[in-house]
Short mmCIF file of C-alpha atoms in Angstrom, two decimals:
data_model
loop_
_atom_site.label_atom_id
_atom_site.label_comp_id
_atom_site.label_asym_id
_atom_site.label_seq_id
_atom_site.Cartn_x
_atom_site.Cartn_y
_atom_site.Cartn_z
CA UNK A 1 87.68 121.68 67.67
CA UNK A 2 87.27 121.97 71.43
CA UNK A 3 86.12 125.18 73.12
CA UNK A 4 85.92 126.30 76.72
CA UNK A 5 82.22 125.45 76.80
CA UNK A 6 82.86 122.00 78.33
CA UNK A 7 84.61 123.57 81.31
CA UNK A 8 81.81 126.13 81.73
CA UNK A 9 79.15 123.42 81.59
CA UNK A 10 80.98 121.40 84.24
CA UNK A 11 81.27 124.42 86.52
CA UNK A 12 77.58 125.19 86.08
CA UNK A 13 76.59 121.61 86.82
CA UNK A 14 78.78 121.59 89.90
CA UNK A 15 77.13 124.76 91.22
CA UNK A 16 73.67 123.28 90.60
CA UNK A 17 74.59 120.18 92.56
CA UNK A 18 75.76 122.29 95.47
CA UNK A 19 79.35 121.02 95.25
CA UNK A 20 82.49 123.11 94.99
CA UNK A 21 84.91 122.07 92.23
CA UNK A 22 87.95 120.28 93.60
CA UNK A 23 90.60 122.93 94.36
CA UNK A 24 93.47 120.99 92.83
CA UNK A 25 92.05 120.84 89.32
CA UNK A 26 91.50 124.51 88.57
CA UNK A 27 93.25 126.54 85.85
CA UNK A 28 96.02 128.92 86.92
CA UNK A 29 96.50 131.70 84.38
CA UNK A 30 98.76 133.97 86.47
CA UNK A 31 102.50 133.92 85.79
CA UNK A 32 104.33 135.26 88.81
CA UNK A 33 107.81 136.12 90.02
CA UNK A 34 108.22 136.57 93.79
CA UNK A 35 110.75 136.30 96.61
CA UNK A 36 108.92 134.47 99.37
CA UNK A 37 110.03 134.68 103.01
CA UNK A 38 110.65 131.36 104.71
CA UNK A 39 109.11 130.31 108.00
CA UNK A 40 111.59 128.11 109.83
CA UNK A 41 115.13 127.59 108.59
CA UNK A 42 116.60 126.29 105.35
CA UNK A 43 119.69 124.10 105.55
CA UNK A 44 122.76 126.15 104.68
CA UNK A 45 123.67 123.69 101.91
CA UNK A 46 120.28 123.83 100.15
CA UNK A 47 121.08 126.41 97.44
CA UNK A 48 119.88 124.90 94.17
CA UNK A 49 116.47 124.93 92.50
CA UNK A 50 113.50 122.62 92.36
CA UNK A 51 111.77 122.76 88.98
CA UNK A 52 108.35 121.16 88.83
CA UNK A 53 106.22 120.50 85.77
CA UNK A 54 102.55 119.78 85.32
CA UNK A 55 99.20 120.93 83.98
CA UNK A 56 98.84 124.66 84.64
CA UNK A 57 95.51 125.23 82.91
CA UNK A 58 92.72 123.05 81.58
CA UNK A 59 90.91 125.85 79.74
CA UNK A 60 91.56 129.38 78.49
CA UNK A 61 89.14 132.31 78.22
CA UNK A 62 87.84 132.38 74.66
CA UNK A 63 90.10 129.42 73.97
CA UNK A 64 90.11 125.65 74.20
CA UNK A 65 89.61 123.24 77.05
CA UNK A 66 90.67 119.65 77.70
CA UNK A 67 88.91 116.67 79.21
CA UNK A 68 91.69 114.81 81.01
CA UNK A 69 94.21 115.68 83.74
CA UNK A 70 97.07 114.42 81.57
CA UNK A 71 96.17 116.97 78.86
CA UNK A 72 96.46 120.13 80.98
CA UNK A 73 98.79 122.68 79.38
CA UNK A 74 102.36 122.58 80.65
CA UNK A 75 103.46 125.02 83.33
CA UNK A 76 106.91 125.10 84.94
CA UNK A 77 107.49 126.15 88.55
CA UNK A 78 110.95 127.10 89.81
CA UNK A 79 111.81 127.28 93.53
CA UNK A 80 115.32 128.61 94.15
CA UNK A 81 116.57 128.28 97.72
CA UNK A 82 118.33 131.22 99.38
CA UNK A 83 119.40 130.32 102.94
CA UNK A 84 121.32 133.59 103.32
CA UNK A 85 118.21 135.63 102.61
CA UNK A 86 115.80 133.24 104.40
CA UNK A 87 113.80 133.14 101.18
CA UNK A 88 112.65 131.03 98.28
CA UNK A 89 112.72 132.79 94.91
CA UNK A 90 109.68 131.60 92.98
CA UNK A 91 108.60 131.79 89.37
CA UNK A 92 105.93 130.03 87.32
CA UNK A 93 105.45 130.16 83.56
CA UNK A 94 103.59 128.37 80.80
CA UNK A 95 105.61 126.64 78.14
CA UNK A 96 104.83 128.42 74.85
CA UNK A 97 104.39 125.23 72.88
CA UNK A 98 102.47 124.68 69.67
CA UNK A 99 99.77 123.05 71.81
CA UNK A 100 99.60 126.11 74.09
CA UNK A 101 99.36 128.51 71.15
CA UNK A 102 96.58 126.42 69.61
CA UNK A 103 94.68 126.30 72.91
CA UNK A 104 94.88 130.03 73.62
CA UNK A 105 93.55 130.76 70.13
CA UNK A 106 90.74 128.20 70.43
CA UNK A 107 92.25 125.80 67.90
CA UNK A 108 93.43 122.89 70.07
CA UNK A 109 92.21 119.70 68.41
CA UNK A 110 93.19 117.07 70.93
CA UNK A 111 95.87 115.40 72.98
CA UNK A 112 96.52 112.28 75.03
CA UNK A 113 92.87 111.73 76.02
CA UNK A 114 91.04 114.76 74.63
CA UNK A 115 89.28 115.20 71.30
CA UNK A 116 88.74 113.13 68.20
CA UNK A 117 91.36 112.89 65.47
CA UNK A 118 91.26 112.71 61.68
CA UNK A 119 93.55 110.59 59.54
CA UNK A 120 95.33 113.74 58.40
CA UNK A 121 95.95 114.93 61.97
CA UNK A 122 97.12 111.47 63.05
CA UNK A 123 99.64 111.28 60.24
CA UNK A 124 100.89 114.79 61.01
CA UNK A 125 101.25 114.03 64.71
CA UNK A 126 103.28 110.88 64.16
CA UNK A 127 105.27 111.82 61.06
CA UNK A 128 105.83 115.57 60.79
CA UNK A 129 104.56 117.47 63.83
CA UNK A 130 104.83 115.46 67.08
CA UNK A 131 102.73 116.58 70.03
CA UNK A 132 104.61 119.06 72.23
CA UNK A 133 102.50 119.64 75.35
CA UNK A 134 105.46 118.54 77.50
CA UNK A 135 103.80 118.68 80.91
CA UNK A 136 105.34 115.73 82.77
CA UNK A 137 108.86 116.50 83.97
CA UNK A 138 111.91 118.76 83.47
CA UNK A 139 115.35 117.26 82.82
CA UNK A 140 118.86 118.35 81.88
CA UNK A 141 120.30 117.03 78.63
CA UNK A 142 123.96 118.03 78.67
CA UNK A 143 123.87 121.82 79.05
CA UNK A 144 120.24 122.14 77.98
CA UNK A 145 117.12 122.02 80.10
CA UNK A 146 114.11 120.37 78.53
CA UNK A 147 110.52 119.53 79.38
CA UNK A 148 109.31 116.05 78.46
CA UNK A 149 106.15 114.14 77.73
CA UNK A 150 105.43 110.87 75.92
CA UNK A 151 106.41 112.32 72.56
CA UNK A 152 109.89 112.30 70.99
CA UNK A 153 109.58 116.09 70.70
CA UNK A 154 111.26 117.82 73.65
CA UNK A 155 110.78 121.47 74.57
CA UNK A 156 113.86 123.50 75.53
CA UNK A 157 113.57 126.25 78.16
CA UNK A 158 115.76 128.79 79.93
CA UNK A 159 116.23 127.43 83.47
CA UNK A 160 116.39 130.95 84.97
CA UNK A 161 113.46 132.69 83.28
CA UNK A 162 111.55 129.51 82.32
CA UNK A 163 111.13 131.05 78.87
CA UNK A 164 110.52 128.55 76.07
CA UNK A 165 113.48 128.57 73.68
CA UNK A 166 112.65 125.91 71.08
CA UNK A 167 112.29 122.21 70.40
CA UNK A 168 114.75 119.34 70.36
CA UNK A 169 114.30 116.52 67.86
CA UNK A 170 117.31 114.31 67.30
CA UNK A 171 118.55 113.82 63.73
CA UNK A 172 121.68 111.80 64.45
CA UNK A 173 120.54 108.57 62.80
CA UNK A 174 119.85 106.81 66.10
CA UNK A 175 116.50 104.99 65.85
CA UNK A 176 113.54 106.83 67.31
CA UNK A 177 109.78 106.35 67.28
CA UNK A 178 106.38 107.91 67.71
CA UNK A 179 106.34 107.52 71.50
CA UNK A 180 108.95 107.98 74.22
CA UNK A 181 108.94 107.05 77.86
CA UNK A 182 108.30 110.29 79.74
CA UNK A 183 110.83 109.31 82.39
CA UNK A 184 114.40 109.04 81.16
CA UNK A 185 116.79 107.31 83.55
CA UNK A 186 120.14 108.77 84.56
CA UNK A 187 123.01 106.57 85.68
CA UNK A 188 124.46 108.57 88.60
CA UNK A 189 127.92 107.07 88.13
CA UNK A 190 128.43 107.89 84.44
CA UNK A 191 125.80 110.58 83.93
CA UNK A 192 124.46 108.64 80.93
CA UNK A 193 120.76 109.18 80.15
CA UNK A 194 118.83 106.17 78.89
CA UNK A 195 115.44 106.26 77.22
CA UNK A 196 113.02 103.98 75.38
CA UNK A 197 111.16 104.95 72.19
CA UNK A 198 108.33 103.00 70.60
CA UNK A 199 108.29 102.86 66.80
CA UNK A 200 105.02 101.85 65.11
CA UNK A 201 105.30 99.72 62.01
CA UNK A 202 104.47 96.47 60.30
CA UNK A 203 106.67 95.08 63.04
CA UNK A 204 106.75 97.57 65.87
CA UNK A 205 109.86 97.97 68.00
CA UNK A 206 111.08 99.37 71.29
CA UNK A 207 114.36 101.25 70.72
CA UNK A 208 116.68 101.73 73.69
CA UNK A 209 119.09 104.67 73.41
CA UNK A 210 121.79 106.15 75.63
CA UNK A 211 123.12 109.72 75.73
CA UNK A 212 126.44 110.72 77.27
CA UNK A 213 126.77 113.97 79.27
CA UNK A 214 128.23 115.71 76.19
CA UNK A 215 125.09 114.95 74.17
CA UNK A 216 126.36 112.01 72.10
CA UNK A 217 123.68 109.37 71.55
CA UNK A 218 124.00 105.72 70.66
CA UNK A 219 121.60 102.90 69.88
CA UNK A 220 121.74 100.27 72.63
CA UNK A 221 119.31 97.75 71.15
CA UNK A 222 115.80 97.11 69.89
CA UNK A 223 113.03 94.65 70.73
CA UNK A 224 110.26 93.55 68.38
CA UNK A 225 106.65 93.58 69.52
CA UNK A 226 103.48 92.55 67.72
CA UNK A 227 101.41 95.26 69.40
CA UNK A 228 103.15 98.04 71.37
CA UNK A 229 102.42 98.47 75.05
CA UNK A 230 101.76 101.73 76.87
CA UNK A 231 104.84 102.26 79.05
CA UNK A 232 105.28 105.51 80.97
CA UNK A 233 108.62 104.53 82.50
CA UNK A 234 111.15 101.70 82.73
CA UNK A 235 113.90 100.51 85.07
CA UNK A 236 117.68 100.84 84.90
CA UNK A 237 120.58 99.12 86.65
CA UNK A 238 124.34 99.34 85.97
CA UNK A 239 124.12 96.41 83.53
CA UNK A 240 120.52 96.24 82.38
CA UNK A 241 117.55 98.09 80.97
CA UNK A 242 114.22 96.61 82.10
CA UNK A 243 111.00 97.12 80.14
CA UNK A 244 107.70 96.05 81.68
CA UNK A 245 105.47 95.40 78.67
CA UNK A 246 102.05 95.75 80.29
CA UNK A 247 99.04 94.24 78.49
CA UNK A 248 97.64 97.65 77.57
CA UNK A 249 98.26 97.21 73.85
CA UNK A 250 97.79 99.04 70.58
CA UNK A 251 97.38 97.87 66.99
CA UNK A 252 99.09 100.70 65.03
CA UNK A 253 97.14 99.84 61.88
CA UNK A 254 94.11 101.47 63.49
CA UNK A 255 95.71 104.88 63.01
CA UNK A 256 95.76 104.40 59.22
CA UNK A 257 92.04 103.85 58.91
CA UNK A 258 90.14 106.81 57.44
CA UNK A 259 87.67 108.84 59.42
CA UNK A 260 87.55 110.33 62.89
CA UNK A 261 88.77 108.31 65.85
CA UNK A 262 88.71 108.47 69.62
CA UNK A 263 91.61 110.10 71.56
CA UNK A 264 95.03 108.49 71.43
CA UNK A 265 94.96 106.60 74.74
CA UNK A 266 91.53 105.12 73.95
CA UNK A 267 93.11 103.27 71.04
CA UNK A 268 94.88 101.00 73.52
CA UNK A 269 93.07 97.88 74.74
CA UNK A 270 93.51 96.05 78.04
CA UNK A 271 94.35 92.40 77.27
CA UNK A 272 95.14 90.75 80.62
CA UNK A 273 95.43 87.26 79.14
CA UNK A 274 98.72 88.35 77.57
CA UNK A 275 100.29 88.86 80.98
CA UNK A 276 103.16 91.31 81.49
CA UNK A 277 106.43 90.60 79.64
CA UNK A 278 109.54 91.70 81.54
CA UNK A 279 112.25 92.43 78.98
CA UNK A 280 115.80 92.54 80.37
CA UNK A 281 118.36 94.03 77.97
CA UNK A 282 122.11 94.18 78.42
CA UNK A 283 123.10 97.88 78.35
CA UNK A 284 126.41 97.20 76.60
CA UNK A 285 125.50 94.72 73.88
CA UNK A 286 121.76 95.31 73.45
CA UNK A 287 121.19 91.57 73.92
CA UNK A 288 117.90 90.53 75.49
CA UNK A 289 119.05 88.56 78.51
CA UNK A 290 115.60 87.35 79.57
CA UNK A 291 111.95 88.04 78.87
CA UNK A 292 109.78 86.19 81.40
CA UNK A 293 106.02 86.72 81.40
CA UNK A 294 104.16 87.22 84.66
CA UNK A 295 100.49 87.69 85.52
CA UNK A 296 98.93 90.88 84.17
CA UNK A 297 99.90 94.00 86.07
CA UNK A 298 99.88 97.71 85.24
CA UNK A 299 101.75 100.72 86.55
CA UNK A 300 103.11 104.11 85.63
CA UNK A 301 106.20 104.54 87.79
CA UNK A 302 109.26 102.41 88.39
CA UNK A 303 110.71 103.54 91.72
CA UNK A 304 114.26 102.25 91.31
CA UNK A 305 116.19 99.13 90.31
CA UNK A 306 119.44 97.44 91.29
CA UNK A 307 121.39 94.18 91.05
CA UNK A 308 122.37 91.54 93.55
CA UNK A 309 124.60 88.49 93.55
CA UNK A 310 127.00 89.79 90.93
CA UNK A 311 124.24 90.69 88.50
CA UNK A 312 122.49 87.33 88.66
CA UNK A 313 119.53 88.88 90.42
CA UNK A 314 117.79 91.99 89.20
CA UNK A 315 115.46 93.84 91.57
CA UNK A 316 113.03 96.61 90.67
CA UNK A 317 110.35 98.35 92.70
CA UNK A 318 107.21 99.33 90.81
CA UNK A 319 104.07 101.13 91.92
CA UNK A 320 101.30 98.89 90.61
CA UNK A 321 97.60 99.44 90.07
CA UNK A 322 95.08 96.68 89.39
CA UNK A 323 94.53 97.50 85.72
CA UNK A 324 94.49 100.28 83.14
CA UNK A 325 91.12 101.72 84.24
CA UNK A 326 93.27 104.13 86.26
CA UNK A 327 93.67 106.22 83.10
CA UNK A 328 89.91 106.43 82.59
CA UNK A 329 89.44 107.57 86.19
CA UNK A 330 91.57 110.66 85.58
CA UNK A 331 89.10 112.48 83.37
CA UNK A 332 88.49 115.91 84.87
CA UNK A 333 84.76 115.34 85.37
CA UNK A 334 85.60 112.45 87.71
CA UNK A 335 88.42 114.22 89.53
CA UNK A 336 86.52 117.45 90.12
CA UNK A 337 83.65 115.43 91.53
CA UNK A 338 86.02 113.67 93.96
CA UNK A 339 85.76 110.29 92.22
CA UNK A 340 89.37 109.14 92.56
CA UNK A 341 89.02 105.47 93.36
CA UNK A 342 91.51 104.19 90.80
CA UNK A 343 94.39 106.59 91.49
CA UNK A 344 95.76 104.61 94.41
CA UNK A 345 98.79 102.40 93.87
CA UNK A 346 100.75 99.80 95.82
CA UNK A 347 104.53 99.54 95.99
CA UNK A 348 105.74 96.09 94.98
CA UNK A 349 109.19 94.55 94.59
CA UNK A 350 109.95 92.27 91.64
CA UNK A 351 113.05 90.07 91.70
CA UNK A 352 114.23 88.48 88.45
CA UNK A 353 116.58 85.50 88.83
CA UNK A 354 118.92 85.61 85.84
CA UNK A 355 121.34 82.90 86.86
CA UNK A 356 121.94 79.63 88.68
CA UNK A 357 124.01 81.02 91.53
CA UNK A 358 127.33 80.32 89.84
CA UNK A 359 128.85 81.41 86.55
CA UNK A 360 127.57 84.12 84.22
CA UNK A 361 123.92 85.06 83.89
CA UNK A 362 121.86 83.03 81.44
CA UNK A 363 121.09 84.67 78.11
CA UNK A 364 117.60 83.48 77.32
CA UNK A 365 118.28 79.73 77.19
CA UNK A 366 116.11 79.08 80.27
CA UNK A 367 113.10 81.06 81.45
CA UNK A 368 114.06 83.45 84.22
CA UNK A 369 112.17 83.18 87.48
CA UNK A 370 110.32 86.21 88.85
CA UNK A 371 109.13 86.67 92.41
CA UNK A 372 106.92 89.45 93.82
CA UNK A 373 106.86 91.00 97.27
CA UNK A 374 104.41 93.59 98.56
CA UNK A 375 106.32 96.46 100.17
CA UNK A 376 103.44 98.85 100.84
CA UNK A 377 99.79 97.89 100.21
CA UNK A 378 98.04 100.82 101.87
CA UNK A 379 97.83 103.40 99.11
CA UNK A 380 100.56 105.46 97.42
CA UNK A 381 101.17 107.72 94.43
CA UNK A 382 104.24 109.15 92.65
CA UNK A 383 106.94 107.26 94.61
CA UNK A 384 110.57 108.45 94.56
CA UNK A 385 113.95 107.59 96.07
CA UNK A 386 117.09 109.58 96.67
CA UNK A 387 118.83 110.26 93.31
CA UNK A 388 122.03 109.16 95.03
CA UNK A 389 120.53 105.65 95.15
CA UNK A 390 119.48 105.39 91.50
CA UNK A 391 120.73 102.06 90.06
CA UNK A 392 121.84 101.04 93.57
CA UNK A 393 120.08 99.30 96.47
CA UNK A 394 117.82 101.74 98.30
CA UNK A 395 116.24 101.59 101.72
CA UNK A 396 113.79 104.50 101.70
CA UNK A 397 110.92 105.32 99.36
CA UNK A 398 109.00 108.60 99.56
CA UNK A 399 105.47 108.89 98.16
CA UNK A 400 102.12 110.57 98.41
CA UNK A 401 99.95 108.74 100.93
CA UNK A 402 96.46 107.75 99.74
CA UNK A 403 93.56 106.39 101.75
CA UNK A 404 92.06 103.06 100.67
CA UNK A 405 89.45 102.96 99.32
CA UNK A 406 90.28 106.31 97.75
CA UNK A 407 87.73 109.09 97.91
CA UNK A 408 90.12 112.04 98.01
CA UNK A 409 93.51 113.31 96.88
CA UNK A 410 96.62 112.55 98.95
CA UNK A 411 96.26 113.94 102.49
CA UNK A 412 99.82 113.14 103.50
CA UNK A 413 103.27 112.13 102.30
CA UNK A 414 105.02 109.02 103.55
CA UNK A 415 108.48 107.60 104.08
CA UNK A 416 108.70 103.83 103.66
CA UNK A 417 111.61 101.82 105.11
CA UNK A 418 111.85 98.89 102.70
CA UNK A 419 114.13 97.00 105.10
CA UNK A 420 111.82 97.02 108.12
CA UNK A 421 108.45 97.94 106.61
CA UNK A 422 108.16 100.91 108.99
CA UNK A 423 106.23 103.91 107.64
CA UNK A 424 106.39 107.52 108.77
CA UNK A 425 103.87 110.12 107.58
CA UNK A 426 103.61 113.90 107.46
CA UNK A 427 100.27 115.71 107.05
CA UNK A 428 100.77 119.30 108.28
CA UNK A 429 100.94 122.52 106.27
CA UNK A 430 98.17 121.79 103.79
CA UNK A 431 95.12 119.74 102.93
CA UNK A 432 96.57 117.97 99.89
CA UNK A 433 100.11 116.92 99.03
CA UNK A 434 102.05 116.33 95.83
CA UNK A 435 105.09 114.27 94.87
CA UNK A 436 107.91 114.30 97.46
CA UNK A 437 111.43 114.92 96.10
CA UNK A 438 114.46 113.93 98.19
CA UNK A 439 117.64 116.03 98.13
CA UNK A 440 120.77 114.53 99.68
CA UNK A 441 122.89 116.57 102.06
CA UNK A 442 126.45 116.98 100.76
CA UNK A 443 128.75 114.52 102.50
CA UNK A 444 125.82 112.98 104.35
CA UNK A 445 126.55 109.64 106.00
CA UNK A 446 123.07 108.09 105.88
CA UNK A 447 120.79 107.50 102.89
CA UNK A 448 118.09 109.69 104.44
CA UNK A 449 120.45 112.50 105.44
CA UNK A 450 118.90 115.37 103.52
CA UNK A 451 115.54 117.02 102.98
CA UNK A 452 112.26 116.17 101.30
CA UNK A 453 110.65 118.89 99.17
CA UNK A 454 106.89 118.75 98.71
CA UNK A 455 104.20 121.17 97.54
CA UNK A 456 101.02 121.19 99.62
CA UNK A 457 97.70 122.90 98.88
CA UNK A 458 95.79 124.73 101.63
CA UNK A 459 92.23 124.77 100.30
CA UNK A 460 90.82 127.27 102.82
CA UNK A 461 93.64 129.76 102.28
CA UNK A 462 93.55 129.18 98.51
CA UNK A 463 97.34 128.98 98.55
CA UNK A 464 99.99 126.35 97.91
CA UNK A 465 103.09 125.96 100.09
CA UNK A 466 106.50 124.52 99.52
CA UNK A 467 107.45 122.43 102.54
CA UNK A 468 110.99 121.40 103.43
CA UNK A 469 111.00 118.26 105.58
CA UNK A 470 113.92 116.71 107.40
CA UNK A 471 114.77 113.50 105.59
CA UNK A 472 115.58 111.57 108.76
CA UNK A 473 112.97 112.75 111.27
CA UNK A 474 110.31 113.52 108.63
CA UNK A 475 109.40 116.72 110.44
CA UNK A 476 109.07 120.22 109.01
CA UNK A 477 112.17 122.41 108.79
CA UNK A 478 110.82 125.26 106.66
CA UNK A 479 107.89 126.43 104.58
CA UNK A 480 107.20 129.12 101.98
CA UNK A 481 103.67 130.12 100.98
CA UNK A 482 103.09 130.84 97.29
CA UNK A 483 101.10 133.85 96.06
CA UNK A 484 98.46 131.52 94.59
CA UNK A 485 97.09 128.00 94.63
CA UNK A 486 98.87 125.82 92.08
CA UNK A 487 96.96 122.99 90.37
CA UNK A 488 98.13 119.49 91.16
CA UNK A 489 101.21 118.85 89.03
CA UNK A 490 103.21 115.75 88.13
CA UNK A 491 106.97 115.62 88.72
CA UNK A 492 109.92 117.69 89.90
CA UNK A 493 113.71 117.61 89.73
CA UNK A 494 116.21 119.35 91.99
CA UNK A 495 119.10 120.98 90.11
CA UNK A 496 121.93 121.93 92.51
CA UNK A 497 123.65 124.08 89.87
CA UNK A 498 120.69 126.47 89.46
CA UNK A 499 121.42 129.00 92.19
CA UNK A 500 120.36 132.51 93.09
CA UNK A 501 121.15 134.91 90.26
CA UNK A 502 122.62 138.37 90.82
CA UNK A 503 119.31 140.08 90.04
CA UNK A 504 117.19 137.93 92.39
#
């Protein structure tokens, strides 16, 4: 069992060394509802809500603590835009998950990278009681809003109050697994949600599933693997699902050995000699079209993917890091001490040639060719594109801007023009910046006609701010200062349908 003593010891050691703990990795215990006045002007069309998700607390008084950034307990943040009232209506709230209840009572036993496990707890986690600290992102599944992590167990919440309303575990006979990609992919044309589950077994498999807007799921296809890879996301085009099987691999038989074991992620081993297998699956038939192997690479986030030349070329942008030591660098001891050297990524473009230039794409009879192009080498994190460009060619990528070598959190956000290589940056309104989220203007003519929403932390003021940037000029249009400093979170989604309620 883990207690809050580890957090107290770290704080004491930091004081003795004369260093202040990093302001982005504190625990926020306050749950607040506030209408915040806006400085500047909101676009008249910006009337929906941004919901962000991430670690809200790393320890609780008289409760448990965690060791790793990825294990912080899930907190949702809702920002509802009110141009008529020149305000942003703000609310933050913990998800009342099983993990949260265990932590607040001092009974949290471990998560992604925290705590040892017993055989009994491992079997329970994978078979009967999947982990539910869903702190990565919020999504809409049909009419339901859910928070997600890398577990097949999804947490449902009320999008207005952010109150936790239950769990979702599918029982429709569609294959599932013990792990899920945290990032589902939505086809903007059909509204279909695609996801990838990993099932451990004598022969492990990746199961690809698709869900229609009415909640109907179907099995697209499965791929065998001798040792499953850690995959946080994947890529999607109109015809294909693309899995990047990085050489961070796991032998599932290890979980069945008796005795206590290291945290879940430490069971994976980096095996660069395997290379990275790129699995291209047809979305309609489930057929594996190609599975070329390239030199070892690792990454968390696929930016976007699209097709060219009638589907004979498949292009995906991926933020890469040199190897899987990135995960080790994100232990809280390192982050609070400012040791962030492995966070930085680079945005690369991978092009998979599936055909000969005439006729239909090949279906595995000849090895597909893969080429790589560096789009941005100078340090990025959490890259995004306009949702209107998902599954389609995109020109602009938005990301946190990191210095190289990295000694500090992101001091700016950036806008990358993938056509010209030009980069614009914004660094006002705070000391540190989070993930930028692009929102398209209705009926906008250009891809970058819209706004970029980003949360920045002002360390001296001990406050976070929501900044609204012009998508084209990359200058500030509006800001709203929160009543507290929010810890660094992970991901956000803008939901245009979540508007100001009558009682706001």
